Short mmCIF file of N, CA and C in Angstrom, two decimals:
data_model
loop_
_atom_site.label_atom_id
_atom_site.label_comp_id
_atom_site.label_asym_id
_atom_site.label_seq_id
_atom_site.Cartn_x
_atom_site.Cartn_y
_atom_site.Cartn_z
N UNK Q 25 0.82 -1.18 0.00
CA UNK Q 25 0.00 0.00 0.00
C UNK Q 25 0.87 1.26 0.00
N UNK Q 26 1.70 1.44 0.61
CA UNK Q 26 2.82 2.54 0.70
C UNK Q 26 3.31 2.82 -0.80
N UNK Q 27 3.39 1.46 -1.37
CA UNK Q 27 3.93 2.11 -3.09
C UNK Q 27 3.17 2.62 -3.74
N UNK Q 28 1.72 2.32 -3.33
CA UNK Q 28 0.25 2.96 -4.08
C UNK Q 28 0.34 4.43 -3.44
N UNK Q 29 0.57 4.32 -2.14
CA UNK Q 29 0.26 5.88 -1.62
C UNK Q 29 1.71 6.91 -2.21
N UNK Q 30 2.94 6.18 -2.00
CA UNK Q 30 3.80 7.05 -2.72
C UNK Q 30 3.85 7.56 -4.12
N UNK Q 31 3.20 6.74 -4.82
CA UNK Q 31 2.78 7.08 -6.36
C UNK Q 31 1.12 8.64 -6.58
N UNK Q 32 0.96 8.01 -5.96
CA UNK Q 32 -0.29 9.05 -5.59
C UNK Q 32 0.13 10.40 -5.47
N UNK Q 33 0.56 10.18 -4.11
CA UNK Q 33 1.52 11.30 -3.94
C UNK Q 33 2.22 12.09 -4.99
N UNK Q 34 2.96 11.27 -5.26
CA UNK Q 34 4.22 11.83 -6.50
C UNK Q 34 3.01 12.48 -7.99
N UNK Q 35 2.22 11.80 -8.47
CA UNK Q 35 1.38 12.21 -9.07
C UNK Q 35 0.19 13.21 -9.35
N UNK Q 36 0.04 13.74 -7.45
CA UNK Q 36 -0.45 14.75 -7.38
C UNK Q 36 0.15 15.88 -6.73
N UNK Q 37 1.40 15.47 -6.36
CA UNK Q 37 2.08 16.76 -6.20
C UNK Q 37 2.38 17.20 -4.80
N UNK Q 38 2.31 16.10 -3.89
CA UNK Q 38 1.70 15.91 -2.19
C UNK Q 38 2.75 15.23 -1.45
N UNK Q 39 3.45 15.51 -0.51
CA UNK Q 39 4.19 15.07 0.18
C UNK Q 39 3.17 13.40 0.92
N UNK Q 40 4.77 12.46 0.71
CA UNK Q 40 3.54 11.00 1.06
C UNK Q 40 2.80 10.94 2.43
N UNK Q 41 3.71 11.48 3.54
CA UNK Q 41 2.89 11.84 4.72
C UNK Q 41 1.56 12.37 4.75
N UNK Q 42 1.29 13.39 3.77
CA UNK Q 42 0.26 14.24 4.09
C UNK Q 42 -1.09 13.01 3.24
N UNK Q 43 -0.70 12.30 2.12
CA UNK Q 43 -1.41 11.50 1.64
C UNK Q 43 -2.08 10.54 2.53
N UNK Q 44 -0.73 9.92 3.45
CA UNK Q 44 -1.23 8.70 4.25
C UNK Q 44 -2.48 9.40 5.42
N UNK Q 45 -1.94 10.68 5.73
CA UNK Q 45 -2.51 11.41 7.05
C UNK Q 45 -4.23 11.81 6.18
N UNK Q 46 -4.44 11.73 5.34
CA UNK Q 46 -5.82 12.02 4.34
C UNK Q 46 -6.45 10.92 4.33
N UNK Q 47 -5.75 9.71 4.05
CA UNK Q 47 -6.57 8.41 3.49
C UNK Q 47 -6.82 7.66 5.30
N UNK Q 48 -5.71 8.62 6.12
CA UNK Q 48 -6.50 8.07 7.62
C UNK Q 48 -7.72 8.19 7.86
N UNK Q 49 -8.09 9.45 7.65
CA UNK Q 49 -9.37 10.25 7.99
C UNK Q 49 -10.11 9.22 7.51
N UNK Q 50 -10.32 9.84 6.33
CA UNK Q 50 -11.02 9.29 5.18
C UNK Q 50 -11.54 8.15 5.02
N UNK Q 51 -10.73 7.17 5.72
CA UNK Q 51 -10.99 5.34 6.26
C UNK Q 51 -11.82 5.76 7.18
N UNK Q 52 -11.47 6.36 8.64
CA UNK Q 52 -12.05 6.37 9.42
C UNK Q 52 -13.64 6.73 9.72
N UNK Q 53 -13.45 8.38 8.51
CA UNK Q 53 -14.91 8.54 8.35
C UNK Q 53 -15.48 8.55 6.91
N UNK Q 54 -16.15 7.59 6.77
CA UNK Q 54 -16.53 7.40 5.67
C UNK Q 54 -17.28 8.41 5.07
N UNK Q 55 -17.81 8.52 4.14
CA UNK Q 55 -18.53 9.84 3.24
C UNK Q 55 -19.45 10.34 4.56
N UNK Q 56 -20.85 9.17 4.22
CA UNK Q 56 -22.01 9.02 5.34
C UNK Q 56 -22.04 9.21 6.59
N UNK Q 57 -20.50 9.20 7.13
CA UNK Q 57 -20.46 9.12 8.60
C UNK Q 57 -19.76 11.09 9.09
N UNK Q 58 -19.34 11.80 7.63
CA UNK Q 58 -18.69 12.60 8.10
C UNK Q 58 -20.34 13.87 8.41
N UNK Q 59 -19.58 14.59 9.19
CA UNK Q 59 -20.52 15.17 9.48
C UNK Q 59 -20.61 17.15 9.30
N UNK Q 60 -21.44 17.56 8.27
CA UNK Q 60 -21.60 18.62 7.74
C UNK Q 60 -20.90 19.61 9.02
N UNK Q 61 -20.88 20.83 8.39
CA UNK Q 61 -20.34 22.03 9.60
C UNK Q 61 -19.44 21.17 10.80
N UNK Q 62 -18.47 19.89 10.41
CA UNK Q 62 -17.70 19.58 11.24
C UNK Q 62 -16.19 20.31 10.63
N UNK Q 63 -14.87 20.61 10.79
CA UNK Q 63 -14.56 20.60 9.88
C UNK Q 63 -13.35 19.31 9.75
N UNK Q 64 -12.70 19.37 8.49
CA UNK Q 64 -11.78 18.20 7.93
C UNK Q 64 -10.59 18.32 9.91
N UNK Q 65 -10.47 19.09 10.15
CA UNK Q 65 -8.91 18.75 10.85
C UNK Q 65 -10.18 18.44 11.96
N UNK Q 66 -11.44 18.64 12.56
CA UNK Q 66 -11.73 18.31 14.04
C UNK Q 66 -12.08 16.42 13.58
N UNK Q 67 -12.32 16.42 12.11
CA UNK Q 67 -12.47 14.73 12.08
C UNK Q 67 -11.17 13.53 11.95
N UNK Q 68 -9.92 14.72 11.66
CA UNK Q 68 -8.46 14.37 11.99
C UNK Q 68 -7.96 13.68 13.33
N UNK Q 69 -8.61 14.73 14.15
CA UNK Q 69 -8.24 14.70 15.51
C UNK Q 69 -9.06 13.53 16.06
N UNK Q 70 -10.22 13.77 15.61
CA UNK Q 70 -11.00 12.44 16.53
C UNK Q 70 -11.19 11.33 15.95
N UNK Q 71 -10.29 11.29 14.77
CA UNK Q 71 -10.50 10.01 14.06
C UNK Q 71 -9.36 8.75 14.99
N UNK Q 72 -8.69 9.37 15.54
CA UNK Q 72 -7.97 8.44 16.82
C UNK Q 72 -8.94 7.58 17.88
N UNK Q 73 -10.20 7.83 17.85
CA UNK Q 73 -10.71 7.00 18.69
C UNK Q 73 -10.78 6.14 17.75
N UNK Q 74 -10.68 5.02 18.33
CA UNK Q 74 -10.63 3.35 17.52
C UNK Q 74 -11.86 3.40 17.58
N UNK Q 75 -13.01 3.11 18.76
CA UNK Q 75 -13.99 2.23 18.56
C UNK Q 75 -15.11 3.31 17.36
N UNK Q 76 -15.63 2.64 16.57
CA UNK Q 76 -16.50 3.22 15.59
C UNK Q 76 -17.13 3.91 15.83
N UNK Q 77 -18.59 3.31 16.60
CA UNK Q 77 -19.45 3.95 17.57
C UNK Q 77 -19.26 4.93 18.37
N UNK Q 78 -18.10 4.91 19.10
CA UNK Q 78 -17.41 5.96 19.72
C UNK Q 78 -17.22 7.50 18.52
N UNK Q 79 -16.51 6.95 18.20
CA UNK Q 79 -15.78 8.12 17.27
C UNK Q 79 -17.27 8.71 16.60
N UNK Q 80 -18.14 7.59 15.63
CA UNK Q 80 -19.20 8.98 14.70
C UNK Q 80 -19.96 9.42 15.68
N UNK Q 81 -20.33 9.10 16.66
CA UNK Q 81 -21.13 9.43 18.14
C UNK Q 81 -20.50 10.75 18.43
N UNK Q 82 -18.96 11.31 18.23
CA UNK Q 82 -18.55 12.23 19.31
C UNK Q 82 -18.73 13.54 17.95
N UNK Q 83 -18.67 13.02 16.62
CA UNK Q 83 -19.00 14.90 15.96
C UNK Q 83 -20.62 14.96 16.41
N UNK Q 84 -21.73 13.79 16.93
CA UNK Q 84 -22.70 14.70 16.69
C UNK Q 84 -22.70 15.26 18.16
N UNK Q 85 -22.27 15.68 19.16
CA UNK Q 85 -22.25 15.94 20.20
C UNK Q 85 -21.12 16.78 20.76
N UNK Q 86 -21.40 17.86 20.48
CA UNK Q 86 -20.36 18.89 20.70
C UNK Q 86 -19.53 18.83 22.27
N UNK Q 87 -18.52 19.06 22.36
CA UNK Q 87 -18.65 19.72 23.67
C UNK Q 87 -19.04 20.06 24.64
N UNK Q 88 -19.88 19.90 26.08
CA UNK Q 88 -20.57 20.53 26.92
C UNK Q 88 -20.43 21.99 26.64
N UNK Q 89 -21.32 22.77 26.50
CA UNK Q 89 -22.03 24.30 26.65
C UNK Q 89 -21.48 24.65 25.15
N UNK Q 90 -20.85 23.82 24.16
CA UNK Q 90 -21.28 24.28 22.57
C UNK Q 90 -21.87 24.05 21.73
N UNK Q 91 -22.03 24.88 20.97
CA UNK Q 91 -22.71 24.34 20.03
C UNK Q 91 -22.28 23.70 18.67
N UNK Q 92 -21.28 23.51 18.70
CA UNK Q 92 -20.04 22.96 17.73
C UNK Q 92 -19.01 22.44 17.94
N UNK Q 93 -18.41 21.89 17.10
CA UNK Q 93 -16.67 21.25 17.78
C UNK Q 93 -15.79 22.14 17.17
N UNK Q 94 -14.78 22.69 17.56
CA UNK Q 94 -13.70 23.85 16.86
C UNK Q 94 -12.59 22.62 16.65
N UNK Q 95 -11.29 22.89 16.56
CA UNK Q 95 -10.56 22.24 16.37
C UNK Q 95 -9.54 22.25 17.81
N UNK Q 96 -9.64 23.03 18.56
CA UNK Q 96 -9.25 23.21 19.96
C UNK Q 96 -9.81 21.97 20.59
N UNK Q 97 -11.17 22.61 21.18
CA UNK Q 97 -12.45 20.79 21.53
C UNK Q 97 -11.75 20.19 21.22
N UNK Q 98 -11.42 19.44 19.59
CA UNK Q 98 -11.41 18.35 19.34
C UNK Q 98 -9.77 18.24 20.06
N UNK Q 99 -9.01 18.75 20.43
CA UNK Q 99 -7.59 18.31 20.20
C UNK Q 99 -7.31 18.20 22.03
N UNK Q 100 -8.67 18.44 22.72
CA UNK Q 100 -8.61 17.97 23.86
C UNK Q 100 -9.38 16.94 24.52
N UNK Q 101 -9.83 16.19 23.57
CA UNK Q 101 -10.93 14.98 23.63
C UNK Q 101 -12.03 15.21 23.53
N UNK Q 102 -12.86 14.14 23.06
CA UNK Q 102 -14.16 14.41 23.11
C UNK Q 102 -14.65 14.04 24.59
N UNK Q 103 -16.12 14.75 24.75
CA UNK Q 103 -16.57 14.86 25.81
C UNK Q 103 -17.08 13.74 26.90
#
């Protein structure tokens, strides 16, 4: 997979790190699971919770007393 992602890379012009760090997300949250007005880096951050359920459970549930997840929230756990 690394030779697929380094080709990718090289082909679009993208350092391979930043490729692998995209197709993390991206595994993690699938189209259906990502969630509108979240943005790409707060589903970065919380795409580290392993369990599934866990993780699409925590964009719809902001923070205690917000009404959104910023990217701060997210980079101090979900709630």
């Amino acid at each position: 997979m690394n030779a697929t992602l380094t080709r990718l890379a090289e082909d679009i012009g993208l350092k391979f790190n930043s490729v692998k760090s995209v197709r993390r997300v991206a595994s993690g949250w699938p189209a259906g699971r990502r969630q509108p007005g979240v943005s790409w880096t707060v589903h970065r951050v919380l795409a580290d919770i392993e369990n599934d359920e866990e993780r699409f459970a925590a964009t719809l549930t902001p923070p205690e007393g917000k009404t959104r997840w910023t990217a701060d929230d997210a980079s101090h756990g979900p709630a």
